[in-house]
Tab-separated table of C-alpha atoms in Angstrom:
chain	number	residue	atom	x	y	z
A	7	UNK	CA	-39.556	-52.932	-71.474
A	8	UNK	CA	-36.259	-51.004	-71.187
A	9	UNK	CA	-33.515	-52.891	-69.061
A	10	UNK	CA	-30.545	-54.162	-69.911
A	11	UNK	CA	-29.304	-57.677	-69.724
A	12	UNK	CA	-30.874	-59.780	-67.069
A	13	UNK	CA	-29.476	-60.335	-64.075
A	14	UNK	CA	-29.051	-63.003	-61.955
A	15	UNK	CA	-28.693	-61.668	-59.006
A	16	UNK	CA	-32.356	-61.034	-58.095
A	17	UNK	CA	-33.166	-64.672	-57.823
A	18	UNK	CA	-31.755	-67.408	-55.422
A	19	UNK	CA	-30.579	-70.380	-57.132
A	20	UNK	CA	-33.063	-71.624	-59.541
A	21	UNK	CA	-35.450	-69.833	-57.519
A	22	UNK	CA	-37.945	-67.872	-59.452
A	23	UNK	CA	-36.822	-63.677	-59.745
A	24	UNK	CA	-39.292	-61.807	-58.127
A	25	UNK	CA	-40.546	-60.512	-61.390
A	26	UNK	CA	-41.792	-64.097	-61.978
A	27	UNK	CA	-43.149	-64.596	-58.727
A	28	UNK	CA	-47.064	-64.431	-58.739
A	29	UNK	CA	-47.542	-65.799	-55.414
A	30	UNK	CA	-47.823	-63.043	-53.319
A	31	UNK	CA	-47.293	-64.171	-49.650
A	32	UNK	CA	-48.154	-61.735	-46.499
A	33	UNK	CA	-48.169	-57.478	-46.698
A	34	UNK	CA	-52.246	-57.758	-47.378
A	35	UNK	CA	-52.610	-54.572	-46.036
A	36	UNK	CA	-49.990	-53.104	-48.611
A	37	UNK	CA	-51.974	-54.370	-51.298
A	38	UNK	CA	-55.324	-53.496	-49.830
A	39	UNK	CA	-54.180	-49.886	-49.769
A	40	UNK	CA	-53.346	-49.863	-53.457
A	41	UNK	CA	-56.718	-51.470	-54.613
A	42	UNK	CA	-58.525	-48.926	-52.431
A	43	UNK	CA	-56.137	-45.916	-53.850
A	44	UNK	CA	-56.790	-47.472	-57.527
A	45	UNK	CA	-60.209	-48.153	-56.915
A	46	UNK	CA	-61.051	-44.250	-55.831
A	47	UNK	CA	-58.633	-42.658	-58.225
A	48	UNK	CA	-56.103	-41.714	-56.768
A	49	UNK	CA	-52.944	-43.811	-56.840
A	50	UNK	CA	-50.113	-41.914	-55.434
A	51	UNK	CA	-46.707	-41.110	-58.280
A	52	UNK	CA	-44.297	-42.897	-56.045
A	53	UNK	CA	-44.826	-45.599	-53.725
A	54	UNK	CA	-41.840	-46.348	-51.610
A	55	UNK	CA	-41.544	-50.042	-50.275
A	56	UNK	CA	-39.158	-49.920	-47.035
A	57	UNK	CA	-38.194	-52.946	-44.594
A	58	UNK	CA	-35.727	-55.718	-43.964
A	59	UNK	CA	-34.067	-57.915	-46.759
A	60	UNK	CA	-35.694	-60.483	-48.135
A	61	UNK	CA	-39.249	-60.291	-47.093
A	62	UNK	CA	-41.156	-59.878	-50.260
A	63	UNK	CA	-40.223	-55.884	-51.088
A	64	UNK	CA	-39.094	-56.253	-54.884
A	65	UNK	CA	-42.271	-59.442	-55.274
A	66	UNK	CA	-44.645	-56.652	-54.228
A	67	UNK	CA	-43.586	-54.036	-55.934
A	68	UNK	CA	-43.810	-56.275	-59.538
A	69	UNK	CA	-46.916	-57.693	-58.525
A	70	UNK	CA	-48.055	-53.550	-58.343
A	71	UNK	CA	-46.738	-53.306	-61.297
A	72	UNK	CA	-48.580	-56.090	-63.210
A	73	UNK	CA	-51.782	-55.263	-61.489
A	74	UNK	CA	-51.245	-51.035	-62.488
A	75	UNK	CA	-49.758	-52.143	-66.427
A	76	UNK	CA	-52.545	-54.477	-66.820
A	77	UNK	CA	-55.355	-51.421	-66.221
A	78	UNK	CA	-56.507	-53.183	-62.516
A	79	UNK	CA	-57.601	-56.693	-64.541
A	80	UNK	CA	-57.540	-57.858	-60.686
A	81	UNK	CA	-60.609	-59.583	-58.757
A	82	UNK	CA	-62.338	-57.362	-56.593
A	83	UNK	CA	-60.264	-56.134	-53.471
A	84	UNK	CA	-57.060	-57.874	-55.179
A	85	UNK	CA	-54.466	-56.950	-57.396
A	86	UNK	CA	-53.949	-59.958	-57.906
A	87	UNK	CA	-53.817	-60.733	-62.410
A	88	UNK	CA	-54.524	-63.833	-63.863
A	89	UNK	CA	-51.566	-66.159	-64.780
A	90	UNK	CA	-52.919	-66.033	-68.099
A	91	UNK	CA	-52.971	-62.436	-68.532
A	92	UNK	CA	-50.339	-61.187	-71.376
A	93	UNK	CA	-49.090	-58.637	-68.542
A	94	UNK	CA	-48.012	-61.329	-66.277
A	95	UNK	CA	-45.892	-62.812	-68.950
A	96	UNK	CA	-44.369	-59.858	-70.464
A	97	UNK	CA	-43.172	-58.196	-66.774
A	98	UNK	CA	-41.919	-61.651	-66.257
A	99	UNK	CA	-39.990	-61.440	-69.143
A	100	UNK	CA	-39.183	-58.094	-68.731
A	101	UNK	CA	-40.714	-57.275	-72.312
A	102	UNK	CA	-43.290	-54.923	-71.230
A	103	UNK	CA	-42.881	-51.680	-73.105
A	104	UNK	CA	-44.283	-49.148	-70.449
A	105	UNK	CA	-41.833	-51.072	-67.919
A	106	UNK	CA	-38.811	-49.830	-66.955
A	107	UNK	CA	-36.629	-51.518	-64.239
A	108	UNK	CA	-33.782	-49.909	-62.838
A	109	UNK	CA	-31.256	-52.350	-61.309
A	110	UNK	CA	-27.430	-53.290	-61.533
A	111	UNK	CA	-26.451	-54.763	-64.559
A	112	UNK	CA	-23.105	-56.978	-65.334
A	113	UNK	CA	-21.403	-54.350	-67.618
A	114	UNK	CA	-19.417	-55.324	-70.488
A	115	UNK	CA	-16.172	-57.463	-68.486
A	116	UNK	CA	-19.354	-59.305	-66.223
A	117	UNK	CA	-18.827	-57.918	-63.058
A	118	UNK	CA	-21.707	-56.445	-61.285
A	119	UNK	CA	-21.425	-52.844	-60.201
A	120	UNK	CA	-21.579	-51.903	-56.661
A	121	UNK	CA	-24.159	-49.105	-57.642
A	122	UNK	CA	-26.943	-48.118	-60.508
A	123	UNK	CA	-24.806	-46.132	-62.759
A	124	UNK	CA	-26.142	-42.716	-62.966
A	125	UNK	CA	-26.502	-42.955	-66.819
A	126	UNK	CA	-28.796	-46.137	-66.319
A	127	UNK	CA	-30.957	-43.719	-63.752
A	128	UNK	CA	-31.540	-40.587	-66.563
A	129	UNK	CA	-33.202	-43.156	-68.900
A	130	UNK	CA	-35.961	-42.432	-66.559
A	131	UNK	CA	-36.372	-39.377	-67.863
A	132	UNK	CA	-36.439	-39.988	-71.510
A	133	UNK	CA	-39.079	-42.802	-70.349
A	134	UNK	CA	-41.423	-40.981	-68.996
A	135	UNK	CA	-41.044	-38.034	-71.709
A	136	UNK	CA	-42.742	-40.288	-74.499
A	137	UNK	CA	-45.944	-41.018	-74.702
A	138	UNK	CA	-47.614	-45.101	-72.901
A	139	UNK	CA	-46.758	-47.546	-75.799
A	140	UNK	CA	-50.144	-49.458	-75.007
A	141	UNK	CA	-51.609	-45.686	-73.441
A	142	UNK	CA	-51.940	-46.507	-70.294
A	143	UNK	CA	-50.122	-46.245	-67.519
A	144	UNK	CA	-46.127	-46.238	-67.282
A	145	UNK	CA	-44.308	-47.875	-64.450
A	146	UNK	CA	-40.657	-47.863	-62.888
A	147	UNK	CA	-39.207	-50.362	-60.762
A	148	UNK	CA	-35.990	-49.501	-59.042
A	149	UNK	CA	-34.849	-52.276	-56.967
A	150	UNK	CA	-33.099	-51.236	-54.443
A	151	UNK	CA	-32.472	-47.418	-53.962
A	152	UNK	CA	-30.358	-48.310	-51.472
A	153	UNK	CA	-27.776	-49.051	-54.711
A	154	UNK	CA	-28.266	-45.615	-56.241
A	155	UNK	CA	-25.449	-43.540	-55.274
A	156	UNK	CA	-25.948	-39.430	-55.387
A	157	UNK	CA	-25.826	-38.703	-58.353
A	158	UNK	CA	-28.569	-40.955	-59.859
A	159	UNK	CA	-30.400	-40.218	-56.844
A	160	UNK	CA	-30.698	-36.016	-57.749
A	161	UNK	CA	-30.920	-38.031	-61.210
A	162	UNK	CA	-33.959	-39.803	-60.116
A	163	UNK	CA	-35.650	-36.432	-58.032
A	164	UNK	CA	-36.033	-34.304	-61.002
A	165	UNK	CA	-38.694	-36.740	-62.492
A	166	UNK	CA	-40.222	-37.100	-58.999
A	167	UNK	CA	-40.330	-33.289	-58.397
A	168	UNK	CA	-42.370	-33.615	-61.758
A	169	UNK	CA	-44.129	-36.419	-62.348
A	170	UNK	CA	-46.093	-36.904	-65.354
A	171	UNK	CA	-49.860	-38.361	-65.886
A	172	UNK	CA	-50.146	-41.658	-65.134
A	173	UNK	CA	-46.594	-42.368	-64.266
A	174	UNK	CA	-45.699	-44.830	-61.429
A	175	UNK	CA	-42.346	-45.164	-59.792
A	176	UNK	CA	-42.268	-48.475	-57.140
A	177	UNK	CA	-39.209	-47.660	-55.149
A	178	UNK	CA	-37.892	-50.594	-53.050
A	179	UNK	CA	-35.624	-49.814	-50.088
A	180	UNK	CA	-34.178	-52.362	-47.253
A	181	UNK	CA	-33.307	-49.138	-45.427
A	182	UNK	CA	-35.611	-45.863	-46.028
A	183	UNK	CA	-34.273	-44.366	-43.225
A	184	UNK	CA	-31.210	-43.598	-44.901
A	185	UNK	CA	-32.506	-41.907	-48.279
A	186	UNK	CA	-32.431	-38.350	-49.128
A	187	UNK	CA	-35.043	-36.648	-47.174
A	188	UNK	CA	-36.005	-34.639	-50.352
A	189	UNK	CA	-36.889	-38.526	-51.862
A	190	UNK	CA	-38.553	-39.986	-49.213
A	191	UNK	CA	-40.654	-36.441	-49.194
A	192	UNK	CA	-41.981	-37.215	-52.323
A	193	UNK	CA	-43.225	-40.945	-51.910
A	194	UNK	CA	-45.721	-42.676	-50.224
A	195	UNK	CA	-44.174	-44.808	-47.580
A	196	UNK	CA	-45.079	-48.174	-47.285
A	197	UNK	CA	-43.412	-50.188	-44.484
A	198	UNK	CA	-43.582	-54.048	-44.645
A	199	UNK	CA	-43.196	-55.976	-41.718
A	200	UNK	CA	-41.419	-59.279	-41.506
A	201	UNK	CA	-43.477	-62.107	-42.137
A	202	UNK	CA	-44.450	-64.036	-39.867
A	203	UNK	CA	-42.679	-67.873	-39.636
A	204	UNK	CA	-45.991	-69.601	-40.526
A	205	UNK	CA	-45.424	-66.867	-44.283
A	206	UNK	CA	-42.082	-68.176	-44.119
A	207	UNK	CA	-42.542	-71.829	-44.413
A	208	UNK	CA	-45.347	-71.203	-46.812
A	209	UNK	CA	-43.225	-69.568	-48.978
A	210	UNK	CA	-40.533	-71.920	-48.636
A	211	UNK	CA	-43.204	-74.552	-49.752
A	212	UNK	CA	-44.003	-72.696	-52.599
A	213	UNK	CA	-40.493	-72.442	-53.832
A	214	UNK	CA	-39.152	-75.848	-52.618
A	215	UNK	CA	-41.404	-77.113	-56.435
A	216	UNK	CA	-38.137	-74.633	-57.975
A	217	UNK	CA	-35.624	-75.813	-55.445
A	218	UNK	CA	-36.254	-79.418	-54.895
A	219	UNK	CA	-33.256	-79.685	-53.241
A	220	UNK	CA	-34.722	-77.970	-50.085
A	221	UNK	CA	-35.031	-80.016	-47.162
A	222	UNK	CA	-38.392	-79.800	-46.610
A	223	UNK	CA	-37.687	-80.987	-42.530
A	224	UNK	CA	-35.700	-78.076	-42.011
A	225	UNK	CA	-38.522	-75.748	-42.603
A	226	UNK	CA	-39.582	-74.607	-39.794
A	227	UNK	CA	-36.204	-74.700	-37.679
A	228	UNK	CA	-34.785	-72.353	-40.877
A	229	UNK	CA	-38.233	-70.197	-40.575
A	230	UNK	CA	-37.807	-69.898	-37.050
A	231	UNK	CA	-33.969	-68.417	-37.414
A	232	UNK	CA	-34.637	-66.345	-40.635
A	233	UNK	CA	-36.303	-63.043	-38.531
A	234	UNK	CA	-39.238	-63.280	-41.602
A	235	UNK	CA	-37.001	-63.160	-44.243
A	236	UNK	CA	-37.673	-65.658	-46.827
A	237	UNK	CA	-34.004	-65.150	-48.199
A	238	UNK	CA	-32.827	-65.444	-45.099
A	239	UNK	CA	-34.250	-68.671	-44.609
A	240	UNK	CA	-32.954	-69.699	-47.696
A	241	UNK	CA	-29.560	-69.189	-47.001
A	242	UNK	CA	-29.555	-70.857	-44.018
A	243	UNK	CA	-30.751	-74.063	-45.372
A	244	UNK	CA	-27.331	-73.811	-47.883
A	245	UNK	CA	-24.721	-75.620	-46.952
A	246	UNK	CA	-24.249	-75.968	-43.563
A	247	UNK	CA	-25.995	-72.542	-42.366
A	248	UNK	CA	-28.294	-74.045	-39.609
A	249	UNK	CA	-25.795	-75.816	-38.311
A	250	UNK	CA	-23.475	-73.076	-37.879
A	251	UNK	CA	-26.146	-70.770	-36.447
A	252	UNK	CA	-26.715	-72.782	-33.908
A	253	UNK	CA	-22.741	-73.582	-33.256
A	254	UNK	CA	-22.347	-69.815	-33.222
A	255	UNK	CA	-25.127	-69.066	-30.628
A	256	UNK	CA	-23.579	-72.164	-28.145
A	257	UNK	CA	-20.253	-70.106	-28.001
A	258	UNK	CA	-22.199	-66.901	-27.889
A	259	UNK	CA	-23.799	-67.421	-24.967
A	260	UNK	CA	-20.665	-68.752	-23.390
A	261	UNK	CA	-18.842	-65.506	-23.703
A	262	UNK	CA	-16.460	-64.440	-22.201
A	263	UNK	CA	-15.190	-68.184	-21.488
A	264	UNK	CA	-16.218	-69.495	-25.142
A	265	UNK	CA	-14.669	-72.932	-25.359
A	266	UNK	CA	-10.977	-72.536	-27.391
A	267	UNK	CA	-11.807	-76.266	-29.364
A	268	UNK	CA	-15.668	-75.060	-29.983
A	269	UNK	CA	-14.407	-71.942	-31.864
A	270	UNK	CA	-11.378	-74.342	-33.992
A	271	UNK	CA	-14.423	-76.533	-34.707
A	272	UNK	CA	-16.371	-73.992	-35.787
A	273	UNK	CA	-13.694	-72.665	-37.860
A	274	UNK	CA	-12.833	-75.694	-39.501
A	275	UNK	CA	-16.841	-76.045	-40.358
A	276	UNK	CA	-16.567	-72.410	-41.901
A	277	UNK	CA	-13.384	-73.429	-44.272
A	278	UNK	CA	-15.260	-76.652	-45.315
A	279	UNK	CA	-18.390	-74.728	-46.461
A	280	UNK	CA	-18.640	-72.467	-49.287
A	281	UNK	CA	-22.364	-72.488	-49.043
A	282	UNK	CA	-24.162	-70.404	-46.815
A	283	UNK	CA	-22.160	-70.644	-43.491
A	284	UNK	CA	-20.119	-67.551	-43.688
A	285	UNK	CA	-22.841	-65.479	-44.021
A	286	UNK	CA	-24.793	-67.405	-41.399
A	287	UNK	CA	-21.897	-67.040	-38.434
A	288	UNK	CA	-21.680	-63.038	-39.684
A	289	UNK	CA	-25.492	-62.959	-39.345
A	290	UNK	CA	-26.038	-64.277	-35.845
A	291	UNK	CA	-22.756	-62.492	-34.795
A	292	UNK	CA	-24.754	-59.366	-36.014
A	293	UNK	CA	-27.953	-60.024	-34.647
A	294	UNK	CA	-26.347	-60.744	-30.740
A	295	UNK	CA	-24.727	-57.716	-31.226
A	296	UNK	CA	-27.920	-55.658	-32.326
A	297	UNK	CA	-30.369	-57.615	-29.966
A	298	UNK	CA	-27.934	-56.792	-27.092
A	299	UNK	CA	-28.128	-52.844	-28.553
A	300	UNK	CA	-31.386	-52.568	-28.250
A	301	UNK	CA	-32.255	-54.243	-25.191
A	302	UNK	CA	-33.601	-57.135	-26.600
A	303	UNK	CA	-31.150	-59.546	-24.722
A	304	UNK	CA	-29.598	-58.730	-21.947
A	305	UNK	CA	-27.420	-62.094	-21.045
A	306	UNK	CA	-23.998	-59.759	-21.020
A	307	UNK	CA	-22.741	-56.248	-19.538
A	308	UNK	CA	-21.736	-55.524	-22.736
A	309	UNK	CA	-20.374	-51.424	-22.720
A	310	UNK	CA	-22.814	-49.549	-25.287
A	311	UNK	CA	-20.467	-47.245	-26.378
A	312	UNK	CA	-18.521	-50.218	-28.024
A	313	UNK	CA	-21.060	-51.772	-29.959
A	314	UNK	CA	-20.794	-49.617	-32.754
A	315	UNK	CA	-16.930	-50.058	-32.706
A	316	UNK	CA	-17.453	-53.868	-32.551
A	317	UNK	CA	-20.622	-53.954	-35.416
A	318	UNK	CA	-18.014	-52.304	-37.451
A	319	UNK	CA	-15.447	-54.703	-37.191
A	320	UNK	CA	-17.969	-57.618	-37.393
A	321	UNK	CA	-18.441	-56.665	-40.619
A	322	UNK	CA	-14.970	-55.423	-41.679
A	323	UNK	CA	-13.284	-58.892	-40.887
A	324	UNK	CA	-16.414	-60.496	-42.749
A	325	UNK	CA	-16.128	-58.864	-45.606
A	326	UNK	CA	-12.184	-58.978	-45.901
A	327	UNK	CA	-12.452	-62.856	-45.481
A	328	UNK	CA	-14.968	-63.059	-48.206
A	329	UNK	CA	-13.402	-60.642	-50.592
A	330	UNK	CA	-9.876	-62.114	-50.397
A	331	UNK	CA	-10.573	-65.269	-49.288
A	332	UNK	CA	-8.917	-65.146	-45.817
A	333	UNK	CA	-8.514	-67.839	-42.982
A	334	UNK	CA	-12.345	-68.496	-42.063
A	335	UNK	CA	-10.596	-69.790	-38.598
A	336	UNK	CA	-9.006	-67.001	-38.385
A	337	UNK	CA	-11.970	-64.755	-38.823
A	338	UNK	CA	-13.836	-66.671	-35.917
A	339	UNK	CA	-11.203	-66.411	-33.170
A	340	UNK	CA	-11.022	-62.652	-34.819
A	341	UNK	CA	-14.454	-62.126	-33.901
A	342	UNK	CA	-14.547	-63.157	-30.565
A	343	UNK	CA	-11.451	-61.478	-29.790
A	344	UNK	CA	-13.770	-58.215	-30.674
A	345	UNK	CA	-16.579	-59.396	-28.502
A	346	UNK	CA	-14.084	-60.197	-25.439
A	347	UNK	CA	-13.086	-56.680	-25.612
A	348	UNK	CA	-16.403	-55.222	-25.406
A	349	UNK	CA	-17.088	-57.399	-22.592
A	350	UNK	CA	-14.409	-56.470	-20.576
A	351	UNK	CA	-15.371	-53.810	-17.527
């Protein structure tokens, strides 16, 4: 397999990495549509796996992988491979040799790159311009494109325009939408919904023998607040994420007259946690704002034109107090200060 170091960021925790994940949870009709294409012939070059974070995109697209690398050794109307199967282990360890995985890396000083570099995305070319170690099939996992900028994209488009034999790209993206059109031209789409809460909880039972940490009476409340994303869910049962979820939504709803001492507590809560709170109180700050944008809740007048204005500072005075380490108090009287604005006639 050609990658470079692991890295760490595609699991949570001591979570497994989706590449080690064989327990496929929800998007049966994803899967059903690549037996059937297998099954008749005709697999498509590029498959492109589009929908919301942390709802199984980069578990499906390995699980392709192992069932395409290993020649369809699947059941019947499954791609699902045996455990036992030496394909399972070497994707897992990312020692295939008709694998390649396209991903940030940690270059040399450890830090992780905001993007793919664009000389990690040419490999792809030399890849697929030798001949199938095992002479089979040759796959390439890019997880996400989303973190390709433009120049590995048109990188990444010249072996797309061209595809050779029995060459399979699996191209996750949390937002399609926003790829060059000349990409998404060339793929098959395959949206994924959310999973349902019921998926969520299963997989959060699955993972909890990984994480036995997890409070296993939390479940369903996390499942309930994660919008079908099992990573969401996760980080929500971190620290004190529920908690401030639900502290957030209180003084949410209260708006424009949120309680001064509420927002100081829940302040005070952010500063103590270095867990999963901040990203909880920037998450359900987010979602009001987008359920309120689409029409999905309609408890304020809230002026449409602002939203965008206020989204972007949402996530300005999020990131700025995560980057440098700023006031989290701050940050939550910040917010609502935003929100007041947009509220006012």
């Amino acid at each position: 397999m050609k990658d470079a170091a692991p890295l760490e960021g595609d699991r949570f925790g001591t979570a497994p990495a989706p590449r080690e994940t064989r327990h496929l949870i929800g998007h049966e009709e994803a899967q059903a549509m690549v037996r059937t294409a297998w099954d008749a012939g005709r697999m498509p070059h590029a498959l492109l796996l589009g929908g919301a974070e942390g709802i199984g995109k980069a578990t499906l697209a390995y699980a392709i992988a192992r069932f395409v690398l290993s020649g369809g050794a699947a059941p019947a109307h499954s791609i699902a491979v045996a455990s036992d199967h030496p394909t399972v282990r070497q994707v897992a360890a990312l020692s295939h040799p008709d694998l390649l995985v396209l991903r940030r890396t940690p270059n040399d000083a450890g830090k992780l790159p905001s993007m793919i570099p664009a000389e990690t995305v040419r490999r792809v070319r030399s890849f697929f311009g030798s001949t199938a170690a095992l002479g089979g099939w040759r796959v390439c996992v890019v997880d996400t494109l989303d973190e390709m900028n433009a120049q590995g994209a048109n990188a990444l488009l010249k072996t797309l325009e061209e595809p050779p034999n029995r060459a399979l790209f699996l191209l996750v993206s949390h937002a399609p939408g926003r790829l060059l059109p000349t990409i998404r031209s060339r793929c098959r789409t395959v949206p994924l919904r959310a999973l349902s809460d019921e998926q969520v909880v299963q997989a959060l039972e699955t993972l909890s023998t990984s994480l036995p940490t997890l409070d296993r009476s939390r479940f369903t409340e996390a499942a309930a607040a994660a919008g079908g994303s099992v990573r969401e869910a996760l980080g929500l049962m971190e620290g004190d994420g529920l908690a401030v979820r639900n502290a957030t939504n209180v003084l949410l709803d209260g708006l424009p007259d949120a309680d001064p001492k509420s927002l100081h507590a829940l302040g005070e809560r952010l500063a103590g946690d270095r867990g999963g709170a901040l990203d909880a109180f920037v998450g359900t700050v987010e979602a009001w704002i987008s359920d309120h944008a689409t029409g999905r809740r309609q408890t304020h007048r809230l002026r449409l034109a602002r939203l965008p204005e206020v989204w972007e500072k949402v996530r300005r005075a999020a990131v700025d107090a995560d980057v440098y380490n700023l006031d989290r108090k701050t940050l939550v009287f910040r917010i609502f200060a935003s929100l007041n604005e947009a509220l006012r006639p």
